[in-house]
mmCIF file of C-alpha atoms and ligand atoms in Angstrom:
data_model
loop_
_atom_site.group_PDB
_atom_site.id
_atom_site.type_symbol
_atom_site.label_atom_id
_atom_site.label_comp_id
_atom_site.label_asym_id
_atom_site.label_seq_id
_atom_site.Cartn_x
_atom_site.Cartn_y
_atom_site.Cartn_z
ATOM 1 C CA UNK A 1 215.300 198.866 153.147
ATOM 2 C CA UNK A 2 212.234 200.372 154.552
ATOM 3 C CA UNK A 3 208.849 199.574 156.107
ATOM 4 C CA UNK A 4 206.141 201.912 155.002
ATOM 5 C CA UNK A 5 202.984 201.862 157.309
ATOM 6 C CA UNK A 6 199.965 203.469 154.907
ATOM 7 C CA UNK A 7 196.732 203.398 157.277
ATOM 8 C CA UNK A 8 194.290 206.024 157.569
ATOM 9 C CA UNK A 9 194.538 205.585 161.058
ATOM 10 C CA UNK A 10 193.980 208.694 163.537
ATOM 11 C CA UNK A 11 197.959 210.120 164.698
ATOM 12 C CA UNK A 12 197.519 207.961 168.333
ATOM 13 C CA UNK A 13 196.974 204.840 166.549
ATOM 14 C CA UNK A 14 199.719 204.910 164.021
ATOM 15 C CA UNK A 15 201.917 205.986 166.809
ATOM 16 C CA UNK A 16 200.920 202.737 168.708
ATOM 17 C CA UNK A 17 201.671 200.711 165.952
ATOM 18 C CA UNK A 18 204.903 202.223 164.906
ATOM 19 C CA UNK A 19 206.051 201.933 168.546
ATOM 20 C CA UNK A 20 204.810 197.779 168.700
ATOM 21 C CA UNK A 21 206.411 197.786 165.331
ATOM 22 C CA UNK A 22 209.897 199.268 166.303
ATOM 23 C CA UNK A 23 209.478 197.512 169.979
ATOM 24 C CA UNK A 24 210.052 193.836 168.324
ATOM 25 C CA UNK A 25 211.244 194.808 164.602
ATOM 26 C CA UNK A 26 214.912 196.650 166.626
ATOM 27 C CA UNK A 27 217.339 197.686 163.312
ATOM 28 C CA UNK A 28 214.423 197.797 160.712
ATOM 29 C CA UNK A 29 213.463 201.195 159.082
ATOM 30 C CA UNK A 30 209.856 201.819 159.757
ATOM 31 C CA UNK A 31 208.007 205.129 158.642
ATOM 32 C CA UNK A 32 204.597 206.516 157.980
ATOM 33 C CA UNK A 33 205.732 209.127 155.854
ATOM 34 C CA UNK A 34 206.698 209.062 151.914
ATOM 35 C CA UNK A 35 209.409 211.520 151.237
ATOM 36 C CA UNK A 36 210.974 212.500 148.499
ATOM 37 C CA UNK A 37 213.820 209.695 147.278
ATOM 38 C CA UNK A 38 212.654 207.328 150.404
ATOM 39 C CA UNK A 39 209.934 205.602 148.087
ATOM 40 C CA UNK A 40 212.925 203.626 146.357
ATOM 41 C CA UNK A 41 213.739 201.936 149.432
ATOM 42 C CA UNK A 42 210.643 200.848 150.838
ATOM 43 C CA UNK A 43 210.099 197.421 149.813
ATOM 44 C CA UNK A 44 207.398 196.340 152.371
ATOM 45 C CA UNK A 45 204.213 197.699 152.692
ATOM 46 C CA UNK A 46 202.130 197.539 156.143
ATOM 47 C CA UNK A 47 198.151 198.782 154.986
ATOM 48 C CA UNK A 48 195.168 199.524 156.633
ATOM 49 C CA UNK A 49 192.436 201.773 154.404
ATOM 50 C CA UNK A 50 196.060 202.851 152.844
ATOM 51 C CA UNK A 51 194.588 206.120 151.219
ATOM 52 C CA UNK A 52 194.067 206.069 147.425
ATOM 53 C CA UNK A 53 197.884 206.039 145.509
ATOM 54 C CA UNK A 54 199.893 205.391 148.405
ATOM 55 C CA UNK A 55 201.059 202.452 147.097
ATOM 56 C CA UNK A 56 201.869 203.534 144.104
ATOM 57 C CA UNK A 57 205.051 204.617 142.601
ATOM 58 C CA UNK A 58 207.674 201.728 144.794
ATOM 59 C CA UNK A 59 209.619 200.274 142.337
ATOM 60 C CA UNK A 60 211.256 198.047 145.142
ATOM 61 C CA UNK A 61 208.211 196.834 146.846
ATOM 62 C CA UNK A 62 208.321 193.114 147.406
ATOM 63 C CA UNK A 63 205.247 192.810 149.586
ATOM 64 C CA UNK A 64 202.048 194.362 150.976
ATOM 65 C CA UNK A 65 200.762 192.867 154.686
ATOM 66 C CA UNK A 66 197.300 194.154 155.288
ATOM 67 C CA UNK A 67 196.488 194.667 158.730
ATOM 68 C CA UNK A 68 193.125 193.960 158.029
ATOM 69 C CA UNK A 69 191.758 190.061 157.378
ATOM 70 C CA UNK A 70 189.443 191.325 154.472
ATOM 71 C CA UNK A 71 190.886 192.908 151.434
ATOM 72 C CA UNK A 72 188.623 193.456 148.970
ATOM 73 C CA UNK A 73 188.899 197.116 149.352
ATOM 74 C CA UNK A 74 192.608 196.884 148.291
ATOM 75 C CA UNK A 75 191.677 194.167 145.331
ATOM 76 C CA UNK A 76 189.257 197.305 144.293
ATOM 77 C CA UNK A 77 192.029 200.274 144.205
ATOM 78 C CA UNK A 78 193.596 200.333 140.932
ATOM 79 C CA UNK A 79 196.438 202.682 142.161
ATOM 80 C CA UNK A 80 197.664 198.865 144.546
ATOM 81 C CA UNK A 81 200.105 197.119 142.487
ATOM 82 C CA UNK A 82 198.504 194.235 141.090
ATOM 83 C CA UNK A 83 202.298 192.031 140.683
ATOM 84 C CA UNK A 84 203.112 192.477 144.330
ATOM 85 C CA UNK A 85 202.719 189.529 146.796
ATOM 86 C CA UNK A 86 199.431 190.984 149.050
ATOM 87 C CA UNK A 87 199.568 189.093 152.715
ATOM 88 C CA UNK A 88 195.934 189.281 154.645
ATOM 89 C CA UNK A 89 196.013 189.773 158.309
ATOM 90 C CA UNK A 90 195.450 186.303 160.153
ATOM 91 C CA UNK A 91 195.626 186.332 164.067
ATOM 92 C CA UNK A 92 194.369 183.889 166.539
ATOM 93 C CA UNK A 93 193.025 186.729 168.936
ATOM 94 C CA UNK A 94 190.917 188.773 166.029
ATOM 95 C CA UNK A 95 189.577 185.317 164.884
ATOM 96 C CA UNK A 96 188.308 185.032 169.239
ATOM 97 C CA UNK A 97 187.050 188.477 168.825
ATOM 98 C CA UNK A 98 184.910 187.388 165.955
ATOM 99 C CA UNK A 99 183.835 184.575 167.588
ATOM 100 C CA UNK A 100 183.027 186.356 171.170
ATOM 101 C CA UNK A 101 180.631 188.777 168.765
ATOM 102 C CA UNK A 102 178.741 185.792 166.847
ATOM 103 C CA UNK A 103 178.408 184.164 169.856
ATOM 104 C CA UNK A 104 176.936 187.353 172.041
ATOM 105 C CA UNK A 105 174.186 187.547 168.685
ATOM 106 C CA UNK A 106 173.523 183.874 168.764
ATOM 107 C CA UNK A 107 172.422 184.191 172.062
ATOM 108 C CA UNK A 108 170.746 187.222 172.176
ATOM 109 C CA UNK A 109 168.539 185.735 169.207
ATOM 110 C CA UNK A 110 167.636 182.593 170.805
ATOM 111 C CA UNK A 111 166.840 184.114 174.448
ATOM 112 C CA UNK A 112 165.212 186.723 172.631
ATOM 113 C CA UNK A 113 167.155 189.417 174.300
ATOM 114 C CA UNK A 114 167.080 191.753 171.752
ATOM 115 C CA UNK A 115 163.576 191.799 172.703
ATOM 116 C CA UNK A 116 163.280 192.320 176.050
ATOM 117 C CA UNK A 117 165.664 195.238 175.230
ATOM 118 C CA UNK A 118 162.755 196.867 173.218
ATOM 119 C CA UNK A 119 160.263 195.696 175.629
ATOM 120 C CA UNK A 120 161.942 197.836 178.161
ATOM 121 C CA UNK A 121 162.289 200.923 176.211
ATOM 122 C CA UNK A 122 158.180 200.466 176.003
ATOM 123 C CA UNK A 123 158.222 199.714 180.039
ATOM 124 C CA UNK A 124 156.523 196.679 178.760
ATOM 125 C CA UNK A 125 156.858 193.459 180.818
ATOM 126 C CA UNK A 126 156.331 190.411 178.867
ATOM 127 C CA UNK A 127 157.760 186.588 179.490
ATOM 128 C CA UNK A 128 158.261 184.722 175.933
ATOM 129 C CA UNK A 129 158.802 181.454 175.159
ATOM 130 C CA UNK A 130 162.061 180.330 176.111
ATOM 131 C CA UNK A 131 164.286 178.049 173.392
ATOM 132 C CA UNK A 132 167.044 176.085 173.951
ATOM 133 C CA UNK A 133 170.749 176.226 172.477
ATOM 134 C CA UNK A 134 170.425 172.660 171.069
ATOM 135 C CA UNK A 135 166.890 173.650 169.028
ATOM 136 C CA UNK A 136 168.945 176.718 168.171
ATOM 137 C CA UNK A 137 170.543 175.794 164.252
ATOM 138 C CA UNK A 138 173.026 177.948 162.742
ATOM 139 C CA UNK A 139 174.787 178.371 160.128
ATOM 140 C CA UNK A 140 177.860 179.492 159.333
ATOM 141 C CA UNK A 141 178.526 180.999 156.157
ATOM 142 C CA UNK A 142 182.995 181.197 155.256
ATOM 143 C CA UNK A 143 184.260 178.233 157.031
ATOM 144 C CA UNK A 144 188.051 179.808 157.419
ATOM 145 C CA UNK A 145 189.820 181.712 159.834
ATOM 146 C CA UNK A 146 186.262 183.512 161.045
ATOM 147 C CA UNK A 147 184.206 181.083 160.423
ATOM 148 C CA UNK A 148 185.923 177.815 161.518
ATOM 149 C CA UNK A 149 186.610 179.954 165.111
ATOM 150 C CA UNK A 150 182.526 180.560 165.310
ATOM 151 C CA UNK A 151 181.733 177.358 164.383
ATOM 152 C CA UNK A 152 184.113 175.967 167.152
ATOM 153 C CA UNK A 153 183.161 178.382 169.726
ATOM 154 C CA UNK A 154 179.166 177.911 169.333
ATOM 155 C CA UNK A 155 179.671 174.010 169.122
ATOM 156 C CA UNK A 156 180.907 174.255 172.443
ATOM 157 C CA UNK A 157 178.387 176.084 173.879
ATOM 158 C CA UNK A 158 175.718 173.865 172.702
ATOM 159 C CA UNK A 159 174.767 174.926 169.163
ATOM 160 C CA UNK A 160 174.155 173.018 166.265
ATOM 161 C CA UNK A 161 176.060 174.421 163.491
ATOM 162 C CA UNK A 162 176.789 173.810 159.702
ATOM 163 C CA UNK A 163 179.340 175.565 158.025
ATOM 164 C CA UNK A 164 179.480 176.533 153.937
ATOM 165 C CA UNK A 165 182.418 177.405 151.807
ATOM 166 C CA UNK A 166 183.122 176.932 148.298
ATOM 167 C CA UNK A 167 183.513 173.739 149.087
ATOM 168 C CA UNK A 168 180.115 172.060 150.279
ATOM 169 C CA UNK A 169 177.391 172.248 150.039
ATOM 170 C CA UNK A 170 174.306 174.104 147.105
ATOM 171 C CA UNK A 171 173.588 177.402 147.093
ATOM 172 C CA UNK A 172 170.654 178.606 148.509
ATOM 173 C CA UNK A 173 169.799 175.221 150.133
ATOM 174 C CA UNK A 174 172.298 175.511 152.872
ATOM 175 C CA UNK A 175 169.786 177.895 154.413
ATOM 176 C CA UNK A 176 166.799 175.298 154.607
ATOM 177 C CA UNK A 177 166.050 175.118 158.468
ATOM 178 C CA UNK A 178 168.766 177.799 159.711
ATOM 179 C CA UNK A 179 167.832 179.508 162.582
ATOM 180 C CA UNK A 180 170.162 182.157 162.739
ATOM 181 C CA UNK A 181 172.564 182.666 159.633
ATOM 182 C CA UNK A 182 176.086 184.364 160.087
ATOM 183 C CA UNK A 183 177.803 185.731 157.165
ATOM 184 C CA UNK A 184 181.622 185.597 157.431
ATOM 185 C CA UNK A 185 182.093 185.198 153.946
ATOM 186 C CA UNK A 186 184.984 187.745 151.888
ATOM 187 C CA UNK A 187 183.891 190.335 149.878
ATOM 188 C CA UNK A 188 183.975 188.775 146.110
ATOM 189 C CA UNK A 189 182.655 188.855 142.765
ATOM 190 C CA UNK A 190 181.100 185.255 143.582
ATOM 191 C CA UNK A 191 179.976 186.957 147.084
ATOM 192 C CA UNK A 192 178.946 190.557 146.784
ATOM 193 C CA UNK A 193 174.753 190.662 147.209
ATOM 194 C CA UNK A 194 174.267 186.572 147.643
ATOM 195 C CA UNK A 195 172.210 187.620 150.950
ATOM 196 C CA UNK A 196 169.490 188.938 148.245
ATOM 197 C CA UNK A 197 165.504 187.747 148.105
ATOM 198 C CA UNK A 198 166.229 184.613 146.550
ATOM 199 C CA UNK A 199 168.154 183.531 149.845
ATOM 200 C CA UNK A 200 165.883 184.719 152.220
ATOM 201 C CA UNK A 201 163.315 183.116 150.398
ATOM 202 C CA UNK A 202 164.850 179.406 151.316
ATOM 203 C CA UNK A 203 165.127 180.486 155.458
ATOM 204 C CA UNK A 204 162.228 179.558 157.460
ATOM 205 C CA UNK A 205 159.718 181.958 158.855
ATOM 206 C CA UNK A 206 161.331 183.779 162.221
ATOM 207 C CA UNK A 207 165.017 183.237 161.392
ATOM 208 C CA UNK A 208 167.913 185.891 161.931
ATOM 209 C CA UNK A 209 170.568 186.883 160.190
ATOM 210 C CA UNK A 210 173.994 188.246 161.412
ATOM 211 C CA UNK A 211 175.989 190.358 158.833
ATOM 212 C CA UNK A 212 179.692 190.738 160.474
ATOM 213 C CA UNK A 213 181.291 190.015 156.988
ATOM 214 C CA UNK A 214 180.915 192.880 154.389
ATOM 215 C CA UNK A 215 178.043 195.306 153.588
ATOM 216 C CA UNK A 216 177.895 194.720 149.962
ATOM 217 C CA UNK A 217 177.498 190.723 150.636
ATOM 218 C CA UNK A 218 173.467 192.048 151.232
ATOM 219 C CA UNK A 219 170.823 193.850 148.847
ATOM 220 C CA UNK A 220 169.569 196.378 151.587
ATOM 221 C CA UNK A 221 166.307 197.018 149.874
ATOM 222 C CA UNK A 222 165.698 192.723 149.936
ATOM 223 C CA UNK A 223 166.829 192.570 153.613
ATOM 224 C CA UNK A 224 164.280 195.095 154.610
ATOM 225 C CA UNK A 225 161.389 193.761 152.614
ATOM 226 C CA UNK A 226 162.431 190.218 154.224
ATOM 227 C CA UNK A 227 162.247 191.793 157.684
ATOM 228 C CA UNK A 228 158.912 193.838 157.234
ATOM 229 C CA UNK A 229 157.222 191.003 155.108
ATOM 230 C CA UNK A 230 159.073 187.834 156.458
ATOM 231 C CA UNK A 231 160.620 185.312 156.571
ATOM 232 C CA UNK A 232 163.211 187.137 158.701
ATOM 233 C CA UNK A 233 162.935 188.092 162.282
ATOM 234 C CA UNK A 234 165.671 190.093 163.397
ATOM 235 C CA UNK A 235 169.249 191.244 161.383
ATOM 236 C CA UNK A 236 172.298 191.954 163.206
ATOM 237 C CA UNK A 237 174.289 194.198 161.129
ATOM 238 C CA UNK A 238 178.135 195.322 162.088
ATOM 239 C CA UNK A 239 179.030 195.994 158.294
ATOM 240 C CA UNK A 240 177.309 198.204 155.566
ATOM 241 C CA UNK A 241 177.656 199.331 152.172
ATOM 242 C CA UNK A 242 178.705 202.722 153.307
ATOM 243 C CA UNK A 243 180.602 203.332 156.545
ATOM 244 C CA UNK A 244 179.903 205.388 158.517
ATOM 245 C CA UNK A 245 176.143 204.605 157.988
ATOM 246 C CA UNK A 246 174.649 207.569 157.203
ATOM 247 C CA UNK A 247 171.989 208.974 159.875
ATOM 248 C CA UNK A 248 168.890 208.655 157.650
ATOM 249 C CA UNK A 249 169.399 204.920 157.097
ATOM 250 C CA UNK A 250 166.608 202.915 157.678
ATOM 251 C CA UNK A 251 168.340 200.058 159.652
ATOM 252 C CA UNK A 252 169.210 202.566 162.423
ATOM 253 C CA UNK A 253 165.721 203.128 163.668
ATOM 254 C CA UNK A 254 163.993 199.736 162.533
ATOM 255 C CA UNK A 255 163.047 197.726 165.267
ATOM 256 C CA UNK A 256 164.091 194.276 164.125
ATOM 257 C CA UNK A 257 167.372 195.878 163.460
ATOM 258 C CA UNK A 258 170.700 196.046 165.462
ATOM 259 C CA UNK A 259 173.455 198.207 164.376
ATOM 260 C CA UNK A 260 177.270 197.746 165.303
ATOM 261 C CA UNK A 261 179.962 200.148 163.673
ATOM 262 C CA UNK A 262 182.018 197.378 162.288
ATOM 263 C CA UNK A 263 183.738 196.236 165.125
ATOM 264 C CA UNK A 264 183.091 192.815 165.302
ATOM 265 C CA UNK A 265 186.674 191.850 164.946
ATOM 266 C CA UNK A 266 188.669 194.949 165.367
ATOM 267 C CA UNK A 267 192.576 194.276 164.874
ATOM 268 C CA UNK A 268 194.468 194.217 168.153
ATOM 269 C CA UNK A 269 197.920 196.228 167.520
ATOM 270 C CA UNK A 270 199.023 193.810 169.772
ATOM 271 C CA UNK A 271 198.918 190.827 168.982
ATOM 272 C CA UNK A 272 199.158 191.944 165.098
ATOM 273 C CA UNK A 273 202.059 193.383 165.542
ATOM 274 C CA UNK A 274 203.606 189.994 166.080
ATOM 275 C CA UNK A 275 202.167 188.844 162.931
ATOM 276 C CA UNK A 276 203.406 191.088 161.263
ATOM 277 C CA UNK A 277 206.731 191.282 162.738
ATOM 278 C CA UNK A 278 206.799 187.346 161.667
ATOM 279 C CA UNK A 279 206.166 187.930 158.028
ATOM 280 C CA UNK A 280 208.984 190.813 158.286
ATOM 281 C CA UNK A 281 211.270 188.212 159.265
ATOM 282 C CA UNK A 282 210.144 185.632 156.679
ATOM 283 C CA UNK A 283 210.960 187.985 153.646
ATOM 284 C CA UNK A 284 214.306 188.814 155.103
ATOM 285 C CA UNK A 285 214.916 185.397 155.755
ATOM 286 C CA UNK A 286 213.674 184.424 152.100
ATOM 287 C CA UNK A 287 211.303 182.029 153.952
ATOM 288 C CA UNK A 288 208.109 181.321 152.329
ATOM 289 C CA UNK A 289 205.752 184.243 153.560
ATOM 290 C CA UNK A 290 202.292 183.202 155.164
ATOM 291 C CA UNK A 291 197.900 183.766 154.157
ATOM 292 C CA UNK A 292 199.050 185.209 150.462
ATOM 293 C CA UNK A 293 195.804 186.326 148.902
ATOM 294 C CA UNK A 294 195.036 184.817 145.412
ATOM 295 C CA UNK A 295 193.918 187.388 143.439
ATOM 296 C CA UNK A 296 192.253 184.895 141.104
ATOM 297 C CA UNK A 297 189.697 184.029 144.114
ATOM 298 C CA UNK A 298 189.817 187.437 145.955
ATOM 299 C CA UNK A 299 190.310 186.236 148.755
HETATM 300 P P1 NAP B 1 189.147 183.110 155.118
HETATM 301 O O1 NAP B 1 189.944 182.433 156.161
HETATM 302 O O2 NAP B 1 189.773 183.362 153.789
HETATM 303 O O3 NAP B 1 187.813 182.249 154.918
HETATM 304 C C1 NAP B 1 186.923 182.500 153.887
HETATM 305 C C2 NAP B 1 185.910 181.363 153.801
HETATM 306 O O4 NAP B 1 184.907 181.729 152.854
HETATM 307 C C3 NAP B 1 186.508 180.049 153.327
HETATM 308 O O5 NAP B 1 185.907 178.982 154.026
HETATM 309 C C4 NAP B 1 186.098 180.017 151.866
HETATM 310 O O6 NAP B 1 185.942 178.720 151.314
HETATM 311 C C5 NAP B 1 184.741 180.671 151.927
HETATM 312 N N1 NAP B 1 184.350 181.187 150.606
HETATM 313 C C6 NAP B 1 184.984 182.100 149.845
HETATM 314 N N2 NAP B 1 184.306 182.313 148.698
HETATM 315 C C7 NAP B 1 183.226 181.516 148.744
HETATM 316 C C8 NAP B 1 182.132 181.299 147.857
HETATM 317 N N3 NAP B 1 182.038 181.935 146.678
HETATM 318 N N4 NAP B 1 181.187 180.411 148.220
HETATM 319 C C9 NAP B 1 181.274 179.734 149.393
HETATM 320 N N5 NAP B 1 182.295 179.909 150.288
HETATM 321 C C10 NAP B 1 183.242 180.795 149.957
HETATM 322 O O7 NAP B 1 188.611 184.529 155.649
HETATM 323 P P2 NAP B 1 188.390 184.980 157.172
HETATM 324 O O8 NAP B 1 189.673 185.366 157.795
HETATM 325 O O9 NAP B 1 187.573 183.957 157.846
HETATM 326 O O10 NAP B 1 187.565 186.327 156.973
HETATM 327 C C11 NAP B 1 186.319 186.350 156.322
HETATM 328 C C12 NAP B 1 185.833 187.767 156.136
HETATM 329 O O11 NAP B 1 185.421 188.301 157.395
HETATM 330 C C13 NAP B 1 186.869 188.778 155.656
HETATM 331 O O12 NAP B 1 187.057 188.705 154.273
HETATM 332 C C14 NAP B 1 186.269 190.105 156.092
HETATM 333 O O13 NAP B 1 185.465 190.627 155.056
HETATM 334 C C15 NAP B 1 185.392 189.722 157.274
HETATM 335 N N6 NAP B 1 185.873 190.325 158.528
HETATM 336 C C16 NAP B 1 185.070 191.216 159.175
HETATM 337 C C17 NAP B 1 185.497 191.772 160.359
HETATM 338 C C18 NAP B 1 184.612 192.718 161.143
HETATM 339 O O14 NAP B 1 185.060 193.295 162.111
HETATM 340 N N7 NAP B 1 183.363 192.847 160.781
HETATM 341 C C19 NAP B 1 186.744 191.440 160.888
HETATM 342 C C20 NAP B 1 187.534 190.545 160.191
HETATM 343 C C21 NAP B 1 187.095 189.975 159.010
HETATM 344 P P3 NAP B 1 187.198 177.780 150.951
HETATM 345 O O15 NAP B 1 187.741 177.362 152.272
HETATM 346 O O16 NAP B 1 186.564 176.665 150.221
HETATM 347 O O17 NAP B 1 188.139 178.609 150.179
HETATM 348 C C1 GLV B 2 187.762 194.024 159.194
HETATM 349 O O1 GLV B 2 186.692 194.190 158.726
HETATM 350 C C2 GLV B 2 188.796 193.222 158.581
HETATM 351 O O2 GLV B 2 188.617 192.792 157.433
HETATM 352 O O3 GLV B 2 189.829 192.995 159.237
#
C-alpha cells in the first residue's frame, strides 16, 4: 500500500516531511507523486492545501490525515471524497503555538503596546494609563484543542477568561463585558461571518478583537465600520478571506489594525510527523483512528 503526501508545499518542505515521514514510518511506501497505475495502491492520504482533484480518482483510499487542524477548505472541494474517513491534525505543540500567539495579543492589548508601537513611528512620547491582567476579561471563542490551550495558558498568567462552544452559553451575549475577544472557532456553516455588526454591537466601547481562526468567520466591511465608528479598539488579524491579502486591503495600512500572515499556529513537521506516523499505525493495526471530522458538524 502507499502513502500519498498532496500539499502545495514549496519542494524543501515536502522534502522535510517525506524525510520525518520515512525517518519513523521505515517499510511504508510514501510518495508525493501520482503516477500512472500507483493511484490503486495508495490508500492513505497525507493533505495540506492538497491542490484541486488530487484526491480524486483512489479507489483504495481508506483515509485522509490533514496536516492542518482546520479543514473547511477540504469540506469545500468537491473533487475530496466525501465517504472517506477525514482525520484533522491535533498536536500538543501547534495547540502551544496558538496559545504563545493569543497570549503575545492579549498582552499587547492590555499594556497598550500596540500603541506605543505607533507612538514611536510618530516620535511621539506619551505614558497611558496602565491596566492590569486581572481587569483584563477575555473571551475565548472554540473551547477545543485551540481554545481550551488559550484559555489555560492566559488563566495562568492572570486573565480572566470565559470560553464559548456550542455548548454554553447565548449568542451574542457571551460578548457583554469582553475585553479582548479571540476567535478560535472552525470555519462552518453555523460559523462563517458570526463576527458581523450585530456582535460587535453587544462588546463594550474600547474592546479588541483577535481573529487567529478563519477569515470568513468576519464581515470585513462590519469590522471596519466597528473600528472607525466603535465599539472596537484595535483587531488583530492573522487570517483573511483571501490569502495572501492583497496589497490594497484596507486592514494593512489602518492604524487600529495588526496584520499576521496566518501563522499563528503553523504546523511543526516535527512533532506532526509523529502524529501522523501514529494514525499510520492505527489503520494498519485496525485500531480505532483518532480527531475524525464529522462532516455533519464540519468540524
Ligand atoms: P476543535 O478542537 O474542533 O474545537 C472547536 C471548538 O469550537 C469546540 O469547542 C466547539 O464546540 C466549538 N464550536 C464549533 N462550532 C461552534 C458553534 N457553531 N458555536 C459555538 N461553538 C462552536 O478545533 P481546534 O483544533 O481548536 O481549531 C479551531 C480552529 O482554529 C480550526 O478549525 C482552524 O480554523 C483554526 N486554526 C488556525 C490556525 C492559524 O494558524 N491561524 C492554526 C490552527 C487552527 P464543541 O466542543 O461544543 O463541539
Ligand atoms: C491552520 O490554519 C490550520 O488550520 O492548521
Amino acid at each position: 500500500m502507499t502513502i500519498l503526501l498532496a500539499t502545495s508545499f514549496e519542494p524543501d518542505e515536502r522534502a522535510q516531511w517525506l524525510a520525518l515521514l520515512r525517518e519513523r514510518l521505515p517499510g511504508e511506501s510514501i510518495t508525493d507523486r501520482r503516477e500512472g497505475g500507483d493511484a490503486a495502491h495508495v490508500d492513505i492520504a497525507l493533505v495540506a492545501n492538497p491542490p484541486r482533484g488530487a484526491l480524486a480518482g483512489l479507489p483504495g483510499l481508506r483515509l485522509i490525515q490533514s496536516l492542518w487542524a482546520g479543514v473547511d477548505r477540504l469540506l469545500a472541494d468537491p473533487t475530496v471524497p466525501a465517504d472517506v474517513p477525514l482525520a484533522r491534525m491535533v498536536d500538543a505543540a501547534m495547540n502551544e503555538a496558538m496559545a504563545e500567539t493569543a497570549l503575545w495579543a492579549v498582552l499587547a492589548l492590555q499594556r497598550d503596546f500596540f500603541d506605543y508601537a505607533a507612538q514611536q513611528r510618530h516620535a511621539h512620547w506619551l505614558h497611558r494609563p496602565q491596566r492590569r491582567a486581572d481587569e483584563t476579561r477575555v473571551v475565548v471563542l472554540g473551547a477545543g484543542q485551540m481554545g481550551g490551550t488559550v484559555r489555560r495558558r492566559l488563566e495562568a498568567n492572570g486573565y480572566p477568561v470565559r470560553a464559548w462552544s456550542s455548548r454554553e452559553g447565548a449568542w451574542p451575549q457571551v460578548l457583554h463585558g469582553a475585553d479582548i475577544v479571540i476567535n478560535l472557532l472552525p470555519l462552518t456553516p453555523a460559523t462563517r461571518g458570526l463576527l458581523n455588526a450585530h456582535a460587535f454591537a453587544a462588546l463594550p466601547r474600547g474592546a479588541s478583537l483577535v481573529n487567529l481562526a478563519r477569515g470568513a468567520h468576519v464581515v470585513e466591511a462590519d469590522l471596519l465600520a466597528a473600528l472607525d465608528l466603535g465599539p472596537l479598539r484595535h483587531a488583530v488579524l492573522d487570517v483573511f478571506d483571501v490569502e495572501p491579502l492583497p496589497a490594497d486591503h484596507p486592514y494593512w495600512s489602518h492604524p487600529q489594525v495588526t496584520v499576521l500572515p496566518h501563522v499563528a499556529a503553523q504546523t511543526d513537521a516535527r512533532s506532526a510527523a509523529d502524529v501522523v506516523a501514529a494514525q499510520v499505525r492505527a489503520v494498519r493495526a485496525g485500531a480505532p483512528l483518532r480527531h475524525l471530522v464529522d462532516r455533519r458538524r464540519g468540524y
